[in-house]
PDB file of C-alpha atoms in Angstrom:
ATOM      1  CA  MET A   1      72.971 106.521  94.012  1.00 34.00           C
ATOM      2  CA  GLU A   2      74.643 107.624  90.824  1.00 37.00           C
ATOM      3  CA  TRP A   3      78.323 107.442  90.078  1.00 37.00           C
ATOM      4  CA  LEU A   4      80.636 108.169  87.244  1.00 35.00           C
ATOM      5  CA  ALA A   5      83.488 106.173  85.735  1.00 36.00           C
ATOM      6  CA  ILE A   6      86.128 108.195  83.980  1.00 34.00           C
ATOM      7  CA  CYS A   7      88.789 106.689  81.751  1.00 36.00           C
ATOM      8  CA  CYS A   8      91.412 108.555  79.826  1.00 33.00           C
ATOM      9  CA  LEU A   9      93.557 106.931  77.170  1.00 33.00           C
ATOM     10  CA  LEU A  10      96.704 108.954  77.787  1.00 30.00           C
ATOM     11  CA  SER A  11      99.031 107.368  75.290  1.00 31.00           C
ATOM     12  CA  TYR A  12      99.182 104.632  72.730  1.00 30.00           C
ATOM     13  CA  HIS A  13     101.958 102.079  72.520  1.00 31.00           C
ATOM     14  CA  PRO A  14     101.531  99.612  69.648  1.00 33.00           C
ATOM     15  CA  SER A  15     101.777  96.114  71.000  1.00 35.00           C
ATOM     16  CA  GLY A  16     100.230  93.979  68.267  1.00 33.00           C
ATOM     17  CA  MET A  17      98.784  91.752  70.991  1.00 34.00           C
ATOM     18  CA  ALA A  18      95.311  90.242  70.953  1.00 44.00           C
ATOM     19  CA  THR A  19      94.544  92.108  74.180  1.00 44.00           C
ATOM     20  CA  ASP A  20      94.149  95.375  72.245  1.00 47.00           C
ATOM     21  CA  THR A  21      90.462  94.530  71.814  1.00 69.00           C
ATOM     22  CA  LEU A  22      90.024  94.694  75.593  1.00 88.00           C
ATOM     23  CA  TYR A  23      91.435  98.189  76.144  1.00 93.00           C
ATOM     24  CA  GLY A  24      88.701 100.251  77.772  1.00 94.00           C
ATOM     25  CA  THR A  25      86.642 100.795  80.907  1.00 95.00           C
ATOM     26  CA  TYR A  26      84.561  98.151  82.678  1.00 95.00           C
ATOM     27  CA  ILE A  27      82.392  98.705  85.743  1.00 93.00           C
ATOM     28  CA  ILE A  28      80.495  96.724  88.366  1.00 93.00           C
ATOM     29  CA  PRO A  29      77.728  99.245  89.109  1.00 87.00           C
ATOM     30  CA  GLU A  30      76.380  97.488  92.221  1.00 83.00           C
ATOM     31  CA  GLU A  31      79.809  97.517  93.854  1.00 86.00           C
ATOM     32  CA  GLN A  32      80.891 100.832  92.293  1.00 89.00           C
ATOM     33  CA  ILE A  33      84.111  99.346  90.984  1.00 93.00           C
ATOM     34  CA  SER A  34      85.835 100.468  87.799  1.00 93.00           C
ATOM     35  CA  LEU A  35      88.486  98.491  85.904  1.00 95.00           C
ATOM     36  CA  ASN A  36      90.549 100.332  83.307  1.00 95.00           C
ATOM     37  CA  LEU A  37      92.579  98.283  80.804  1.00 95.00           C
ATOM     38  CA  SER A  38      94.994 100.453  78.834  1.00 92.00           C
ATOM     39  CA  PRO A  39      98.061 100.110  76.598  1.00 88.00           C
ATOM     40  CA  PRO A  40     100.557  98.600  76.946  1.00 88.00           C
ATOM     41  CA  ASN A  41      98.536  96.029  78.924  1.00 92.00           C
ATOM     42  CA  ASN A  42      98.233  98.012  82.162  1.00 95.00           C
ATOM     43  CA  TYR A  43      95.264  97.808  84.480  1.00 97.00           C
ATOM     44  CA  THR A  44      93.959  99.885  87.367  1.00 96.00           C
ATOM     45  CA  MET A  45      90.996  98.947  89.556  1.00 95.00           C
ATOM     46  CA  PHE A  46      89.173 101.684  91.487  1.00 93.00           C
ATOM     47  CA  MET A  47      86.366 101.963  94.011  1.00 93.00           C
ATOM     48  CA  MET A  48      84.248 104.926  92.868  1.00 87.00           C
ATOM     49  CA  GLU A  49      81.857 106.960  95.000  1.00 86.00           C
ATOM     50  CA  TYR A  50      79.663 109.841  93.888  1.00 81.00           C
ATOM     51  CA  ASN A  51      79.279 112.565  96.512  1.00 81.00           C
ATOM     52  CA  GLU A  52      75.855 114.127  95.962  1.00 83.00           C
ATOM     53  CA  ARG A  53      76.567 117.046  98.261  1.00 86.00           C
ATOM     54  CA  SER A  54      79.683 118.239  96.413  1.00 85.00           C
ATOM     55  CA  GLU A  55      78.671 116.667  93.080  1.00 84.00           C
ATOM     56  CA  SER A  56      82.121 115.124  92.794  1.00 86.00           C
ATOM     57  CA  VAL A  57      83.495 111.651  92.238  1.00 82.00           C
ATOM     58  CA  ASN A  58      85.899 110.247  94.788  1.00 87.00           C
ATOM     59  CA  SER A  59      87.994 107.247  93.885  1.00 89.00           C
ATOM     60  CA  GLN A  60      90.224 104.898  95.805  1.00 92.00           C
ATOM     61  CA  GLU A  61      92.718 102.741  93.941  1.00 94.00           C
ATOM     62  CA  LEU A  62      92.274  99.087  94.838  1.00 93.00           C
ATOM     63  CA  SER A  63      94.871  97.482  92.600  1.00 94.00           C
ATOM     64  CA  ARG A  64      97.180  98.204  89.678  1.00 97.00           C
ATOM     65  CA  GLY A  65      99.577  96.239  87.492  1.00 97.00           C
ATOM     66  CA  GLN A  66      99.831  94.393  84.177  1.00 97.00           C
ATOM     67  CA  PHE A  67      97.253  92.237  82.426  1.00 96.00           C
ATOM     68  CA  SER A  68      97.448  89.507  79.824  1.00 94.00           C
ATOM     69  CA  LEU A  69      94.932  87.442  77.904  1.00 91.00           C
ATOM     70  CA  VAL A  70      95.299  83.664  78.086  1.00 90.00           C
ATOM     71  CA  ALA A  71      92.620  82.023  75.912  1.00 89.00           C
ATOM     72  CA  ASP A  72      89.400  83.554  77.283  1.00 91.00           C
ATOM     73  CA  THR A  73      90.886  84.527  80.658  1.00 94.00           C
ATOM     74  CA  VAL A  74      92.169  87.984  81.553  1.00 95.00           C
ATOM     75  CA  VAL A  75      94.981  87.651  84.095  1.00 96.00           C
ATOM     76  CA  LEU A  76      95.607  90.727  86.263  1.00 96.00           C
ATOM     77  CA  GLU A  77      99.028  90.663  87.945  1.00 97.00           C
ATOM     78  CA  GLU A  78      99.168  93.093  90.860  1.00 96.00           C
ATOM     79  CA  ALA A  79     102.290  95.282  90.691  1.00 96.00           C
ATOM     80  CA  THR A  80     103.330  95.340  94.355  1.00 93.00           C
ATOM     81  CA  THR A  81     102.455  91.792  95.456  1.00 94.00           C
ATOM     82  CA  GLY A  82     102.673  89.885  92.165  1.00 94.00           C
ATOM     83  CA  LYS A  83      99.402  88.131  93.023  1.00 94.00           C
ATOM     84  CA  ALA A  84      97.274  87.129  90.057  1.00 96.00           C
ATOM     85  CA  MET A  85      93.542  87.694  89.721  1.00 95.00           C
ATOM     86  CA  LYS A  86      91.549  86.157  86.886  1.00 95.00           C
ATOM     87  CA  LEU A  87      88.506  87.318  84.937  1.00 95.00           C
ATOM     88  CA  LEU A  88      86.597  85.295  82.359  1.00 94.00           C
ATOM     89  CA  ALA A  89      86.029  87.228  79.113  1.00 92.00           C
ATOM     90  CA  THR A  90      82.703  85.817  77.940  1.00 86.00           C
ATOM     91  CA  ASN A  91      82.614  88.459  75.188  1.00 85.00           C
ATOM     92  CA  GLU A  92      84.226  91.846  74.610  1.00 84.00           C
ATOM     93  CA  GLU A  93      81.570  93.595  76.713  1.00 91.00           C
ATOM     94  CA  THR A  94      81.562  91.559  79.939  1.00 93.00           C
ATOM     95  CA  LEU A  95      84.198  90.151  82.266  1.00 94.00           C
ATOM     96  CA  HIS A  96      83.341  87.757  85.127  1.00 93.00           C
ATOM     97  CA  PRO A  97      85.606  87.635  88.227  1.00 93.00           C
ATOM     98  CA  LEU A  98      86.960  84.130  88.818  1.00 93.00           C
ATOM     99  CA  ASN A  99      89.238  84.716  91.795  1.00 91.00           C
ATOM    100  CA  VAL A 100      89.177  88.430  92.628  1.00 88.00           C
ATOM    101  CA  PRO A 101      89.262  88.911  96.428  1.00 83.00           C
ATOM    102  CA  SER A 102      86.168  90.577  97.912  1.00 79.00           C
ATOM    103  CA  LEU A 103      84.202  90.362  94.645  1.00 86.00           C
ATOM    104  CA  ASP A 104      81.213  88.096  94.269  1.00 82.00           C
ATOM    105  CA  LYS A 105      81.754  85.434  91.589  1.00 78.00           C
ATOM    106  CA  ASN A 106      78.321  86.350  90.193  1.00 87.00           C
ATOM    107  CA  ALA A 107      79.347  89.977  89.668  1.00 91.00           C
ATOM    108  CA  LYS A 108      80.046  91.197  86.132  1.00 93.00           C
ATOM    109  CA  PHE A 109      82.325  93.926  84.862  1.00 94.00           C
ATOM    110  CA  LEU A 110      80.265  95.658  82.161  1.00 94.00           C
ATOM    111  CA  GLY A 111      82.104  97.446  79.359  1.00 94.00           C
ATOM    112  CA  GLN A 112      81.477 101.190  79.106  1.00 94.00           C
ATOM    113  CA  ASN A 113      83.798 101.677  76.150  1.00 95.00           C
ATOM    114  CA  GLN A 114      86.560  99.980  74.230  1.00 94.00           C
ATOM    115  CA  TYR A 115      89.435 101.127  72.026  1.00 93.00           C
ATOM    116  CA  HIS A 116      90.979  99.879  68.791  1.00 91.00           C
ATOM    117  CA  ALA A 117      94.696  99.011  68.815  1.00 86.00           C
ATOM    118  CA  ASN A 118      95.478 102.415  67.273  1.00 88.00           C
ATOM    119  CA  GLY A 119      93.882 104.242  70.223  1.00 89.00           C
ATOM    120  CA  GLU A 120      90.649 105.227  68.437  1.00 93.00           C
ATOM    121  CA  LEU A 121      87.378 104.586  70.233  1.00 94.00           C
ATOM    122  CA  LYS A 122      85.850 101.253  69.143  1.00 94.00           C
ATOM    123  CA  TRP A 123      82.472 101.455  70.879  1.00 95.00           C
ATOM    124  CA  GLU A 124      80.739 103.120  73.802  1.00 96.00           C
ATOM    125  CA  GLY A 125      77.467 102.498  75.600  1.00 95.00           C
ATOM    126  CA  GLU A 126      75.634 102.465  78.898  1.00 93.00           C
ATOM    127  CA  TRP A 127      74.070  99.787  81.053  1.00 93.00           C
ATOM    128  CA  ARG A 128      71.020  99.980  83.271  1.00 92.00           C
ATOM    129  CA  ARG A 129      70.395  97.193  85.777  1.00 88.00           C
ATOM    130  CA  GLY A 130      72.847  94.928  83.959  1.00 89.00           C
ATOM    131  CA  LYS A 131      71.299  95.412  80.503  1.00 92.00           C
ATOM    132  CA  LYS A 132      72.307  97.552  77.540  1.00 94.00           C
ATOM    133  CA  HIS A 133      70.349 100.778  77.570  1.00 94.00           C
ATOM    134  CA  GLY A 134      70.335 103.923  75.469  1.00 95.00           C
ATOM    135  CA  THR A 135      72.358 104.468  72.322  1.00 97.00           C
ATOM    136  CA  TRP A 136      75.443 102.346  71.713  1.00 96.00           C
ATOM    137  CA  VAL A 137      77.801 103.808  69.121  1.00 97.00           C
ATOM    138  CA  TYR A 138      80.352 101.742  67.160  1.00 95.00           C
ATOM    139  CA  TYR A 139      83.359 103.266  65.357  1.00 96.00           C
ATOM    140  CA  ASN A 140      85.866 102.078  62.754  1.00 95.00           C
ATOM    141  CA  GLU A 141      89.637 102.362  63.221  1.00 94.00           C
ATOM    142  CA  SER A 142      89.580 105.854  61.670  1.00 95.00           C
ATOM    143  CA  GLY A 143      87.133 107.089  64.319  1.00 95.00           C
ATOM    144  CA  ASP A 144      84.118 107.296  61.997  1.00 96.00           C
ATOM    145  CA  VAL A 145      80.743 106.104  63.259  1.00 97.00           C
ATOM    146  CA  VAL A 146      79.909 102.714  61.698  1.00 97.00           C
ATOM    147  CA  LYS A 147      76.543 102.243  63.393  1.00 95.00           C
ATOM    148  CA  SER A 148      74.382 103.324  66.295  1.00 96.00           C
ATOM    149  CA  VAL A 149      72.087 100.884  68.040  1.00 96.00           C
ATOM    150  CA  ARG A 150      69.423 101.953  70.492  1.00 96.00           C
ATOM    151  CA  TYR A 151      68.525  99.661  73.401  1.00 95.00           C
ATOM    152  CA  LYS A 152      65.790  99.758  75.987  1.00 94.00           C
ATOM    153  CA  ARG A 153      66.286  97.422  78.946  1.00 90.00           C
ATOM    154  CA  GLY A 154      68.542  95.154  76.897  1.00 91.00           C
ATOM    155  CA  LYS A 155      66.326  94.920  73.819  1.00 93.00           C
ATOM    156  CA  LYS A 156      67.189  96.443  70.458  1.00 93.00           C
ATOM    157  CA  MET A 157      64.811  99.187  69.439  1.00 92.00           C
ATOM    158  CA  GLU A 158      63.880  99.445  65.757  1.00 78.00           C
TER     159      GLU A 158
END
């Protein structure tokens, strides 16, 4: 089953916080969950489902609120309940749920894209079966391509 994660960076609010390197879209493909981190430190978590018959994507919001970065831990504070969920940021491309209800601790949020603090795209890429696959493109803060790296099943192609 295929599905699509869509993230729009609607506005940019300079915050000067270290969390600007985490702004972007992260997905757990197996569970069809998308996590969007956007300025000024807002998050929204969705359940995504691709409808093959209508060729549309249906989404259900699971949670929304504010996020902060404490050392290597992303803390999501749910807006309506104030409950905190934590994710371990092992690098800028993967986040591991530590105490997110109904998510397996072994699950990983895989980064689809990330933005610079000024709102310009920082990098974008795809994953296949938990490994980098296809062309990953990296951009500078002006939006110019710095490099492209091609992967096949997680291995760099020359």
